[in-house]
Coordinates of C-alpha atoms and ligand atoms in Angstrom, one line a residue:
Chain G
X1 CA -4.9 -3.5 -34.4
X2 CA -4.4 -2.2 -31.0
X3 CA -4.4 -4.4 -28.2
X4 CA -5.2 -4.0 -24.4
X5 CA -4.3 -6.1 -21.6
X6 CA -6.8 -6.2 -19.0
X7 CA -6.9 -8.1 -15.7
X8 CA -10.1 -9.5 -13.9
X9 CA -11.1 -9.7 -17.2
X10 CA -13.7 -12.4 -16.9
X11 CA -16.4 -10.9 -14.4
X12 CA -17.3 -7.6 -13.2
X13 CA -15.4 -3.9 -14.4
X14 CA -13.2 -6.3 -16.1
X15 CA -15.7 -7.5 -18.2
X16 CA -17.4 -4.9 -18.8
X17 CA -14.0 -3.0 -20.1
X18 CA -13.1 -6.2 -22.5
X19 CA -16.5 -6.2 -24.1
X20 CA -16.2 -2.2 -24.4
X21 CA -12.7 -2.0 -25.8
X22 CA -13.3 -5.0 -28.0
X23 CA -16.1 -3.3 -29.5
X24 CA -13.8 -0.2 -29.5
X25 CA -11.7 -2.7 -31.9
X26 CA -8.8 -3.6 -29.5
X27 CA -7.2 -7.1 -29.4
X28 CA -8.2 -7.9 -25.9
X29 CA -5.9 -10.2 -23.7
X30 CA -7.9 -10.9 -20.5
X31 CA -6.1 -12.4 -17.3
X32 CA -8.5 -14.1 -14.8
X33 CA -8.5 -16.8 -12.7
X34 CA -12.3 -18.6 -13.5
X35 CA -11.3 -20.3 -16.7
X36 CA -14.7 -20.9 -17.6
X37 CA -16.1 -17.4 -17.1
X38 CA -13.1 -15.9 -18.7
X39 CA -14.3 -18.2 -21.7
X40 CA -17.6 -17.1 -21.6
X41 CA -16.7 -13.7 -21.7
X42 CA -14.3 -14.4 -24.9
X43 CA -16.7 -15.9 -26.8
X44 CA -18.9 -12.5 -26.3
X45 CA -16.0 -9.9 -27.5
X46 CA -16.5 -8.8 -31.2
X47 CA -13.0 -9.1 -31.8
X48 CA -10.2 -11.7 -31.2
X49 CA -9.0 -12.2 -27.9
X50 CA -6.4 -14.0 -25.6
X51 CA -6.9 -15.4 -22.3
X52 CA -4.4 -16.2 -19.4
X53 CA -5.7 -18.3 -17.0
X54 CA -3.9 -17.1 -13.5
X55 CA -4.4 -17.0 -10.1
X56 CA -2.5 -13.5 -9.2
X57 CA -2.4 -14.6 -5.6
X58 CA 0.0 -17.4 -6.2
X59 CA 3.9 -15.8 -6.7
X60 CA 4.3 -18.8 -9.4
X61 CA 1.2 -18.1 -11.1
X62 CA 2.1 -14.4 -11.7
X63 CA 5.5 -15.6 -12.6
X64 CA 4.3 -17.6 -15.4
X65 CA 1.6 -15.4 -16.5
X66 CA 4.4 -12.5 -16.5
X67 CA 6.3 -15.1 -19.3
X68 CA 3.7 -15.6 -21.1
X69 CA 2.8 -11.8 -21.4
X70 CA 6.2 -10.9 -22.5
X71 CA 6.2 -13.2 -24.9
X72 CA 3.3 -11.3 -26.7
X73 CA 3.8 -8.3 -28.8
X74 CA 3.6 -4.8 -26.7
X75 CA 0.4 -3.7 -25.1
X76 CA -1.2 0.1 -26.0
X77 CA -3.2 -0.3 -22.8
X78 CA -2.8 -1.9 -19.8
X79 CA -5.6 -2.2 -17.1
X80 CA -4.7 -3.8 -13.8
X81 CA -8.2 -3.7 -12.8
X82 CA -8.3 -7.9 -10.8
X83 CA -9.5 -7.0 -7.2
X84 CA -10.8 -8.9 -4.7
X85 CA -12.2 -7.7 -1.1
X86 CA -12.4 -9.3 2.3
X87 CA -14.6 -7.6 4.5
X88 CA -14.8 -7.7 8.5
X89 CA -13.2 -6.5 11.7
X90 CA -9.7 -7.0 10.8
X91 CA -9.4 -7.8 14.6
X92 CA -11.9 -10.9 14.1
X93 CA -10.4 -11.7 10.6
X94 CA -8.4 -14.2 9.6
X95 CA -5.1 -13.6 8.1
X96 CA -5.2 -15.8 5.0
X97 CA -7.8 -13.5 3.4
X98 CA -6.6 -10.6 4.0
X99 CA -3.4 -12.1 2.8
X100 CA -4.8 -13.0 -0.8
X101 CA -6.7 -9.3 -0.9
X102 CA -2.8 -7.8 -1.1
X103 CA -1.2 -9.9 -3.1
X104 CA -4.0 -9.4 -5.6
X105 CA -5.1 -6.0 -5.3
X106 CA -1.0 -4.6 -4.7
X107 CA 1.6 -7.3 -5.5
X108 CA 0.7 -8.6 -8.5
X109 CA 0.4 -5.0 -10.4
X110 CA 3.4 -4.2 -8.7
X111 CA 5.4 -7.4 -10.2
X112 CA 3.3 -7.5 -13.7
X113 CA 3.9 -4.0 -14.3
X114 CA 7.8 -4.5 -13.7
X115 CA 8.0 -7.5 -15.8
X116 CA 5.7 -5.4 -18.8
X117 CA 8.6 -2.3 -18.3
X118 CA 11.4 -4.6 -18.4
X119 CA 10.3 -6.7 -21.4
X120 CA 9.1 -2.7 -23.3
X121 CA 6.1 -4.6 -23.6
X122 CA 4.1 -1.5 -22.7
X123 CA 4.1 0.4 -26.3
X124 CA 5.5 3.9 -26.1
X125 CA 2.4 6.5 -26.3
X126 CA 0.4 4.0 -24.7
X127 CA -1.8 4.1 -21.4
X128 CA -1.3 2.1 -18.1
X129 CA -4.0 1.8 -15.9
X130 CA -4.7 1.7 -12.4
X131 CA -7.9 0.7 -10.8
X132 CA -7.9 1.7 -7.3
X133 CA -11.1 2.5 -5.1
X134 CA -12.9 5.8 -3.5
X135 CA -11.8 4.4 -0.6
X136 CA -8.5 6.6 -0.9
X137 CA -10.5 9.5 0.0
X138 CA -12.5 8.4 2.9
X139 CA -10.9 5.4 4.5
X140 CA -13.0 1.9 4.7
X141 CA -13.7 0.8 8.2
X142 CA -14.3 -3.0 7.7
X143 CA -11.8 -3.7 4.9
X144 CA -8.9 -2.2 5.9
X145 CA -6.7 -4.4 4.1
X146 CA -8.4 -3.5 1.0
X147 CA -7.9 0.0 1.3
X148 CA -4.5 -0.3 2.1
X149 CA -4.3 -2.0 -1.3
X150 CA -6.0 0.7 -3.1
X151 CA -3.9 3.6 -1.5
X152 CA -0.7 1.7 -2.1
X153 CA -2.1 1.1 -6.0
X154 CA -2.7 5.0 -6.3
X155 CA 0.6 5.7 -4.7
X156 CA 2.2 3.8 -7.5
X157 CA 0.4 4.6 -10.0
X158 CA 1.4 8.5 -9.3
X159 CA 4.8 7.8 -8.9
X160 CA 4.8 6.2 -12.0
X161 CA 3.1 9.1 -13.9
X162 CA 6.4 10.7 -13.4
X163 CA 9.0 8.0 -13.9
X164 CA 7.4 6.8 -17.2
X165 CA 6.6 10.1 -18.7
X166 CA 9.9 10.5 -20.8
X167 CA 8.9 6.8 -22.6
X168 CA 5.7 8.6 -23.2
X169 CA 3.0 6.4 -21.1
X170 CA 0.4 7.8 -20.0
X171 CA -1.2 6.6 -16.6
X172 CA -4.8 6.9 -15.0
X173 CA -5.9 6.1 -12.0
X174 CA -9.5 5.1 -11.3
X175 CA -11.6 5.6 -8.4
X176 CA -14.7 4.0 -8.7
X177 CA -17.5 4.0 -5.9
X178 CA -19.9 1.9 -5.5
X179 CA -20.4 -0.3 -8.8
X180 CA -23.6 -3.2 -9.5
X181 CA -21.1 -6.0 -9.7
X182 CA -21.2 -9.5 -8.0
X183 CA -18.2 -8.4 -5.9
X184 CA -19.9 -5.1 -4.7
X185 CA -22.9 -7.2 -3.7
X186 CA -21.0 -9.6 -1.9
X187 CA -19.2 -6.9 0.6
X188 CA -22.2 -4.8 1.2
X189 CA -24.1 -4.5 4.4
X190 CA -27.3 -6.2 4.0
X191 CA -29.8 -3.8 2.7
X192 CA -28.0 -1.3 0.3
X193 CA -29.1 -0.1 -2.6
X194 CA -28.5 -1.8 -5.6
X195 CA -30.0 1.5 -7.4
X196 CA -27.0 4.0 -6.9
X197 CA -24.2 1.6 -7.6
X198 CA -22.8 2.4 -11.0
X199 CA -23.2 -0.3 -14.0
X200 CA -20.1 -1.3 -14.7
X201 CA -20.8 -0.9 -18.4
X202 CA -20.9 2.7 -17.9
X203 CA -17.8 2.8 -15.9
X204 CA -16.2 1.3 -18.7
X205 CA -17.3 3.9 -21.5
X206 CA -15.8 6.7 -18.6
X207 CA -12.6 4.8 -18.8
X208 CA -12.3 4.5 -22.0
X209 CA -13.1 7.6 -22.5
X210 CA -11.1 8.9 -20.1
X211 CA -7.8 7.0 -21.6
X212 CA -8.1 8.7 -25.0
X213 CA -8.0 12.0 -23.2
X214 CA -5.5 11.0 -21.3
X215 CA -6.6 12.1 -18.1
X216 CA -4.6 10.6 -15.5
X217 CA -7.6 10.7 -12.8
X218 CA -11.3 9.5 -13.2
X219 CA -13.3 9.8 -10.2
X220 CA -16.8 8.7 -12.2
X221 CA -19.9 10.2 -11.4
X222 CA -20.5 13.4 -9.4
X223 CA -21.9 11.7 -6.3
X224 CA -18.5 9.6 -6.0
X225 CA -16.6 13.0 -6.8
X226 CA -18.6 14.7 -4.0
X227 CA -17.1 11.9 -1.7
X228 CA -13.7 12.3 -2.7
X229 CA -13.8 16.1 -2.2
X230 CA -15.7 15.8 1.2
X231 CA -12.6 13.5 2.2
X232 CA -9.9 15.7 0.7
X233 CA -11.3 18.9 2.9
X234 CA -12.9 16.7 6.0
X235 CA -11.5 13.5 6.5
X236 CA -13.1 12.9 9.8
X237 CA -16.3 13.4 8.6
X238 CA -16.0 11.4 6.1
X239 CA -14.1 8.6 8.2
X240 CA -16.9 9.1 10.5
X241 CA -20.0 8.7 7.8
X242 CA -18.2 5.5 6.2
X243 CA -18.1 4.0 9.6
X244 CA -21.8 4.5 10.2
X245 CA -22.5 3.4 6.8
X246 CA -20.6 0.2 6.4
X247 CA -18.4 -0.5 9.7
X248 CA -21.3 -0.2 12.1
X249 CA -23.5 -2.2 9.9
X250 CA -20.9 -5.5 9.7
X251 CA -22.2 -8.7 11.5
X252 CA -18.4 -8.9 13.0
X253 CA -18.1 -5.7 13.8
X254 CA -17.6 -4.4 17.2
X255 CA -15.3 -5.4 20.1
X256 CA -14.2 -8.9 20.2
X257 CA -14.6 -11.1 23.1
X258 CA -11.7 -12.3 23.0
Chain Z
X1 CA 6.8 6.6 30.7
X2 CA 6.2 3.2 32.5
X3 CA 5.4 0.8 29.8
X4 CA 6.1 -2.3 27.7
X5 CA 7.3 -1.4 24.4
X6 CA 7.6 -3.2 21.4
X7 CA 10.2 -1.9 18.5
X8 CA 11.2 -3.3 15.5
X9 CA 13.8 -2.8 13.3
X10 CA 15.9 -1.3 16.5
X11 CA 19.4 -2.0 14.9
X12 CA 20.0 1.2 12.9
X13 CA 19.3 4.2 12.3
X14 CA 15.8 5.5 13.3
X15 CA 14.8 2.6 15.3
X16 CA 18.6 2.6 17.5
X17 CA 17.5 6.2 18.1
X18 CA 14.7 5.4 19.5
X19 CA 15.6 2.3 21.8
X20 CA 17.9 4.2 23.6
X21 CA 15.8 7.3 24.2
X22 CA 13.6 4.5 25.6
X23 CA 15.7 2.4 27.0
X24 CA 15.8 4.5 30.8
X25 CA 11.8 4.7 30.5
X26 CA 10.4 2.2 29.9
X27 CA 8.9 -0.7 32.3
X28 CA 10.1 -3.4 29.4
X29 CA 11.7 -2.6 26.2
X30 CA 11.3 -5.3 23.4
X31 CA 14.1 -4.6 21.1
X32 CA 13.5 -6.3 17.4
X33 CA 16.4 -7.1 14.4
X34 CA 17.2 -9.3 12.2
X35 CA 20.6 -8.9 13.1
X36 CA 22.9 -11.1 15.8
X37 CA 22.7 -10.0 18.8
X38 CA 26.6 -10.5 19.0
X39 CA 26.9 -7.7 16.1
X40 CA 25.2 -5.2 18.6
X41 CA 27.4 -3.6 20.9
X42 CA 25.7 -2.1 23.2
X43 CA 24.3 -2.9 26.6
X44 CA 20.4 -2.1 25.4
X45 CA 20.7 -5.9 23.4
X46 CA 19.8 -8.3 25.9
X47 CA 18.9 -12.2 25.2
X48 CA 16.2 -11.4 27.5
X49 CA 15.1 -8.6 25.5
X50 CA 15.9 -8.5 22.0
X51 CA 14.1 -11.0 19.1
X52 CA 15.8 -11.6 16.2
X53 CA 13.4 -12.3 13.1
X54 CA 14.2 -11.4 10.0
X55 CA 10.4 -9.6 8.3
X56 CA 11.2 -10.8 5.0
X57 CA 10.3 -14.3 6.1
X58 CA 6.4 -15.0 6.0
X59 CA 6.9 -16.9 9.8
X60 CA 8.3 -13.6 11.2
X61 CA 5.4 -12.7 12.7
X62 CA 4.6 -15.6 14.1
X63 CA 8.1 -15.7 15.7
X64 CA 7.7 -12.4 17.1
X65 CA 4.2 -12.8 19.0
X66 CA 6.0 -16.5 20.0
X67 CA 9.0 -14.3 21.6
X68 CA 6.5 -12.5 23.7
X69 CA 4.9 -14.9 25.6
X70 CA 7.6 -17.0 25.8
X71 CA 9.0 -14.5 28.1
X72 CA 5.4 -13.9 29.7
X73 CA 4.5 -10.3 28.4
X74 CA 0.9 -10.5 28.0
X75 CA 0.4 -6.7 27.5
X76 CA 2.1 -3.9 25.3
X77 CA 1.6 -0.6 26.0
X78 CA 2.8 0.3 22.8
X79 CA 4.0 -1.5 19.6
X80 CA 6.2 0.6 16.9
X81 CA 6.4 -1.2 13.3
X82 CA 9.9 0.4 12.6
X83 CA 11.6 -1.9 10.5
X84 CA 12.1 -0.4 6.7
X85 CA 13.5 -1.4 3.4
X86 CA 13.4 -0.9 0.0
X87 CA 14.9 0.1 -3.5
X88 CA 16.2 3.0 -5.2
X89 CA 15.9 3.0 -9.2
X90 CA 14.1 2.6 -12.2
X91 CA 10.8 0.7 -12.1
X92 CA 12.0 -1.5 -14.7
X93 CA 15.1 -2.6 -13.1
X94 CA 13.0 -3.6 -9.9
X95 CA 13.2 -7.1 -9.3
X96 CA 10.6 -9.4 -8.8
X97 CA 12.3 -10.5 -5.4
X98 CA 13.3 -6.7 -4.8
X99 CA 9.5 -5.6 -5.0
X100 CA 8.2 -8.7 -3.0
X101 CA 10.3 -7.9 0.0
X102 CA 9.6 -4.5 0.1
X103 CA 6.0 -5.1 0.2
X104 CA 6.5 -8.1 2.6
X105 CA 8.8 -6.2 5.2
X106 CA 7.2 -2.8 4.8
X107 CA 3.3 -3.5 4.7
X108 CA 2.8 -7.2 5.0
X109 CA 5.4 -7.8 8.0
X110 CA 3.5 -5.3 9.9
X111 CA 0.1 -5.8 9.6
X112 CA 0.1 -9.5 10.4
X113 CA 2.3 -8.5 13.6
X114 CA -0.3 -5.9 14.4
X115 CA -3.2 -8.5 14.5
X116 CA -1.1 -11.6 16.2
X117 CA -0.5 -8.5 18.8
X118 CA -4.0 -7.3 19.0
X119 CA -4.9 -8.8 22.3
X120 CA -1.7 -7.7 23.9
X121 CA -2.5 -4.2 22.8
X122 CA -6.0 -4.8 24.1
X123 CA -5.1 -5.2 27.1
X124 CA -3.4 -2.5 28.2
X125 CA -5.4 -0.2 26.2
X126 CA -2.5 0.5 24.3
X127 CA -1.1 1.8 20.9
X128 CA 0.6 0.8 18.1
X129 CA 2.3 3.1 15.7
X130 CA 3.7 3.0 11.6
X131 CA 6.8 4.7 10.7
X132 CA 5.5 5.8 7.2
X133 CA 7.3 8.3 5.4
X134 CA 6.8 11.4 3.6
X135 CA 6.8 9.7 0.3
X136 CA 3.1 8.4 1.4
X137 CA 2.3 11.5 0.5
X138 CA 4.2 12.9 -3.4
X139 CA 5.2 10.9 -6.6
X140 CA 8.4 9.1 -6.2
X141 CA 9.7 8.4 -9.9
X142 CA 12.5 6.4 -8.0
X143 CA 11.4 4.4 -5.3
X144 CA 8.2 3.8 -6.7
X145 CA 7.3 0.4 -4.7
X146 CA 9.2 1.8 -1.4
X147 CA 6.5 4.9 -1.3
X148 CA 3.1 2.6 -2.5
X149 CA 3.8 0.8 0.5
X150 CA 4.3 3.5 3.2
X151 CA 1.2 4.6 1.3
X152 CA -0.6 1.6 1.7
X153 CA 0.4 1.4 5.6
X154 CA -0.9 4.5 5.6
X155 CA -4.8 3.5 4.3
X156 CA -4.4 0.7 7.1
X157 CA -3.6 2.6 9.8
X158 CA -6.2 5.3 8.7
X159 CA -9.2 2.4 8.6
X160 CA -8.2 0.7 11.3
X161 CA -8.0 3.7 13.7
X162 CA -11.9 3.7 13.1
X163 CA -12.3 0.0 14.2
X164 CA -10.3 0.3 17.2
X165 CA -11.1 3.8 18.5
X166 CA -12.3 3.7 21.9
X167 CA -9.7 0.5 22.6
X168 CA -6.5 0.5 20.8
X169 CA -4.9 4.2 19.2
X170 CA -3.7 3.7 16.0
X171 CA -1.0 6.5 15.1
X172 CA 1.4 7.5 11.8
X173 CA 4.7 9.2 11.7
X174 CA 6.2 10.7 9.0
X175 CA 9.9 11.6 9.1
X176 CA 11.8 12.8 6.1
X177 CA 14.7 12.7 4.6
X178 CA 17.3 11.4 7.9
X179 CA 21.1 10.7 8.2
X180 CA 20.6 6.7 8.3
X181 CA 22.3 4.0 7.0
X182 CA 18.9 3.5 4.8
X183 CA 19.8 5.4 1.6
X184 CA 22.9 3.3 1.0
X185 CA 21.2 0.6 1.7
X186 CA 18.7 0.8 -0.7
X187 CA 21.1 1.6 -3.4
X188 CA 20.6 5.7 -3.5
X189 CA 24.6 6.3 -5.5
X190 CA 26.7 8.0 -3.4
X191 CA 26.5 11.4 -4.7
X192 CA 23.2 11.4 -5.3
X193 CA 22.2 13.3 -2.0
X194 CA 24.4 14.8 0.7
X195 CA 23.1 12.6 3.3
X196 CA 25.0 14.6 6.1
X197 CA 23.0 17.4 5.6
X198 CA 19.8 15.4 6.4
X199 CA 18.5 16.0 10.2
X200 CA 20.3 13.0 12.2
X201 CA 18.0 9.9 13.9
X202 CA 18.8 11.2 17.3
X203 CA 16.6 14.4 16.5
X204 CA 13.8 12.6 14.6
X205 CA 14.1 9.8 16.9
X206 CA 13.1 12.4 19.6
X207 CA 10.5 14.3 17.2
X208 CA 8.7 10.9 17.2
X209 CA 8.5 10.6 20.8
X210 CA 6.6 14.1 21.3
X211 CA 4.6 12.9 18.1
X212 CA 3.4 9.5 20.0
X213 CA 2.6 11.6 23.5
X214 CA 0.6 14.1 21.5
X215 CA -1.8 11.2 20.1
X216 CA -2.2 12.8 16.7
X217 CA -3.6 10.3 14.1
X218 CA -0.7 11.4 12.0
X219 CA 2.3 13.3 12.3
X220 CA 4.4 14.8 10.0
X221 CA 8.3 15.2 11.5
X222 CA 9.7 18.6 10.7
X223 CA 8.5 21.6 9.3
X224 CA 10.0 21.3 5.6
X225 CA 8.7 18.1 5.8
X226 CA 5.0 19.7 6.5
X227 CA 5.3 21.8 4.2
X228 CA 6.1 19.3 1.4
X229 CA 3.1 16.9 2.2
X230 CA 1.3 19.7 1.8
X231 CA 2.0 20.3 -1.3
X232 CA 1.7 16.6 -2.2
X233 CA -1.3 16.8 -0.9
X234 CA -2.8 19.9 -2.2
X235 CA -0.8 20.9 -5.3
X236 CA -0.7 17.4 -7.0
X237 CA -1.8 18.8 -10.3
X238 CA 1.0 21.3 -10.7
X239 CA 3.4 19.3 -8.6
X240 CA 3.0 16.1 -10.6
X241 CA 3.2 18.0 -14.1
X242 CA 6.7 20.0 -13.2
X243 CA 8.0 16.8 -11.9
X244 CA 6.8 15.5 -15.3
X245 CA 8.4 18.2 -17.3
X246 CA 11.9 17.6 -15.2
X247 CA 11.7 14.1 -15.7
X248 CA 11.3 14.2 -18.9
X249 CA 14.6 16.9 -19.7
X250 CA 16.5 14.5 -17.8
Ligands
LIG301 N1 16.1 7.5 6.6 C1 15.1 8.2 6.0 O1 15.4 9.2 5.3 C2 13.7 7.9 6.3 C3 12.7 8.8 5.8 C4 11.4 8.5 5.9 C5 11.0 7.3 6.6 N2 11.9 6.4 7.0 C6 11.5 5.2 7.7 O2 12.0 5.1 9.0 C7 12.1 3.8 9.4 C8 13.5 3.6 9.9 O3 14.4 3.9 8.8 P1 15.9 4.2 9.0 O4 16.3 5.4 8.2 O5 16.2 4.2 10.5 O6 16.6 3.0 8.3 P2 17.8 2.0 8.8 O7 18.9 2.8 9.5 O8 18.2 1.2 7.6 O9 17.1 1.1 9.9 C9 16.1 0.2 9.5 C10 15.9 -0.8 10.6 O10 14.9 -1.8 10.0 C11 15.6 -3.1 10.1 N3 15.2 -3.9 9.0 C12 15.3 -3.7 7.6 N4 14.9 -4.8 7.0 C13 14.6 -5.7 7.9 C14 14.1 -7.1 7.8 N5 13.9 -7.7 6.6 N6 13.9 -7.7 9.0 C15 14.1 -7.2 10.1 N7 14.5 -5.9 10.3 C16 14.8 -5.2 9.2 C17 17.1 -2.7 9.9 O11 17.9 -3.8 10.3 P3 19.5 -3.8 9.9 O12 20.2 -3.0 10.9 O13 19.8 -5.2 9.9 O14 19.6 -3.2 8.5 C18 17.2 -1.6 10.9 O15 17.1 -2.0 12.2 C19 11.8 3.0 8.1 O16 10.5 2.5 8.2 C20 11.9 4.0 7.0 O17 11.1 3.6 5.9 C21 13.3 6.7 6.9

């Protein structure tokens, strides 16, 4: 049986990719933090899964959930998909946040995916992945903390599409836009559209997909690919129509008083 | 130029370069290290003027900003995040303490200085500026972590520049390869690259200066070095698969 590791597996993209890549027949180990939703989404896999309960903000947590994956047999996939955002002026922010939103989104990957190499607990032939954001094509005004996260992920995950290519592991990175998930809702100006956000069901069919073609990137969907270009040729314009759409529209957003 | 200035990592290399082009310009030069001052020689390193903090500490920062108004500067004309490490080598080999200093010094380190500082910056209507690199920009098989977080400085600079236009500039440079002490110190084996062939800090030092007057977003240093982000940029497909292919012979 082949068997995935997936982070930020109990909610969200996460979620969706478990319950896809159970179905798919993979042993799923899931990593999250919400022990009960992580259970919830166990008991709703086809097949038989794992959990490690871990919050990747905390250095020991990693740590120990770093042991405890090594001690498992090797991985054919690997999806560091656990994200969190904090949106607002990063003037008016507070530090702590935007703290967490790094060690999540870029530390932990960074140390998990050292501790997988080392152990050769990522199976020769198989497929890392890398979920980053569209927000490495046109900037995001109002979470800038995240998209430094998401660059740095993208930077990493390119760098290692070379440096693991003799052991034969494949890496894609993801770019997903917009997606209907609880954490989507949470950092969206009031008033967005629910209606062009991605289900993260079908994002997780594309990435599947997209693994066992070994593609090494997935922009999903053509409005999110029209972005992405649109930032690669005109990055001000696109800088420009992100900040209208999301930076302008933030209750904290414009210059502090202070 | 008549200006406070704020410069970290001032004790080598790039950062040396730079203080003492700056040092008979500016109004107030704010020298940061994390070594003694009684290891640097030269006249530039004042008690007055030089904060030791060493940014792989999470109260670095902190002691910075406290540095500052101890000695009453309330305004910084411009504010240079400098300071650089990392590691040369396999992934795999990477330690966990390796890779969380990298990302602490290199990313974290200044981000958290650049928001303690924000009012300072405010008020003069000032700038700040990231010394990124070039690897931002291509694959680096062996400084993997070192390049994700010049890259990830990079996404911050580039978001933030939108919050603060109209009040603060937010600015990137991107030297390449340079005769520092840096490739030693990050464990590049001697051999490896001829690092006397690389342009020397005094010449990039002064590249950067132009680059800050011009007020580009972001600057590439050198034309090489444009031409290879370029490439990186633009070529990715064919670039990534032939560094595939040689990585793979090796
Ligand atoms: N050299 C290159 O080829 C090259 C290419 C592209 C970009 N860059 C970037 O340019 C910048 C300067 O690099 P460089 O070549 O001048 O390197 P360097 O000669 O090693 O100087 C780096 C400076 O940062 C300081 N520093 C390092 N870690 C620190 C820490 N934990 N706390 C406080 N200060 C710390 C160093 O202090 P010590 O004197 O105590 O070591 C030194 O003052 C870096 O951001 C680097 O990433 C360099």
């Amino acid at each position: 049986m082949k068997r995935c590791l997936v982070t930020g597996a109990a909610a969200g993209i996460g979620r969706a990719l478990a319950l896809e890549l159970s179905r798919a027949g993979f042993f799923v180990h899931g990593v999250d933090v919400d022990a009960a939703a992580g259970a919830a989404t166990a008991s709703e896999l086809e097949g038989p899964s794992d959990f490690t309960i871990a919050d990747l903000a905390s250095d020991g947590d990693v740590a120990r959930a770093a042991a405890e994956l090594v001690e498992r047999p090797p991985f054919d996939w690997v999806v560091h998909n656990a994200g969190i955002n904090a949106v607002g002026a990063f003037a008016r922010s507070e530090l702590e946040p935007q703290r967490r939103v790094m060690a999540i989104n870029l530390l932990a990957p960074l140390l998990l995916t050292a501790e997988l190499l080392r152990a050769e607990r990522i199976a020769r032939g198989g497929s890392l992945v890398f979920v980053s954001s569209l927000s490495r094509f046109v900037g995001y005004p109002g979470a800038a903390c995240y998209a430094a996260s998401k660059d740095g992920l993208a930077s990493y995950a390119r760098s290692l599409s070379v440096s693991l290519a003799p052991r034969g592991i494949h890496v894609l990175t993801v770019y997903p836009g917009p997606t209907r998930t609880e954490h989507a809702r949470r950092h969206s100006p009031p008033g967005s559209s629910e209606a062009k956000r991605m289900p993260p069901e079908e994002l997780a069919v594309r990435i599947r997909r997209a693994v066992e073609a070994r593609k090494r990137v997935l922009i999903p969907g053509a409005a999110n690919r029209f972005s992405a270009a649109l930032g690669h040729v005109a990055p001000r314009v696109a800088e420009r129509a992100m900040k209208k759409l999301i930076f302008d529209k933030l209750p904290s957003a414009g210059p502090a008083t202070s | 130029m008549a200006a406070t200035i704020l410069l970290t990592g001032a004790t080598d290399g790039i950062g040396l370069a730079l203080a003492r082009i700056w040092a008979g310009r500016a109004e107030r030069l704010v020298l940061h290290g994390r070594r003694p001052i009684e290891e640097m020689g030269e006249a530039l390193f004042t008690p007055e003027g030089y904060c030791r903090a060493d940014l792989a500490r999470a109260e670095a920062p902190a002691e910075v900003a406290r540095f500052l108004e101890e000695r009453g500067v309330d305004r910084l004309d411009l504010l240079v995040h400098n300071a650089g490490t990392g590691y040369f080598g396999d992934t795999a080999e990477q330690a966990g303490r390796s890779i969380r200093e990298t990302v602490r010094v290199n990313l974290e380190a200044p981000i958290e200085l650049t928001h303690r500082l924000l009012p300072l910056l405010r008020a003069a209507g000032g700038r700040v500026v990231f010394v990124s690199s070039i690897a931002a920009t291509m694959p680096c098989a062996e400084y993997a972590v070192y390049a994700a977080t010049k890259a990830a400085l990079e996404g911050f600079a580039r978001s933030l520049r939108i919050e603060l236009a109209g009040e603060v500039d937010v600015q990137v440079v991107r030297p390449g390869a340079t005769r520092t002490g840096m490739h030693a110190k990050t464990g590049v084996p001697p051999g490896r690259i001829d690092v006397e062939r690389f342009p020397p800090a005094q010449k990039v030092a002064g590249e950067i200066v132009r680059a800050i007057d011009s007020n580009r977003s972001r600057t590439t240093i050198g034309l090489g070095n444009k031409l290879l982000v370029a490439a990186g940029r633009n070529l990715a497909v064919p670039l990534d698969g032939a560094l595939r292919r040689k990585e793979r012979r090796a």
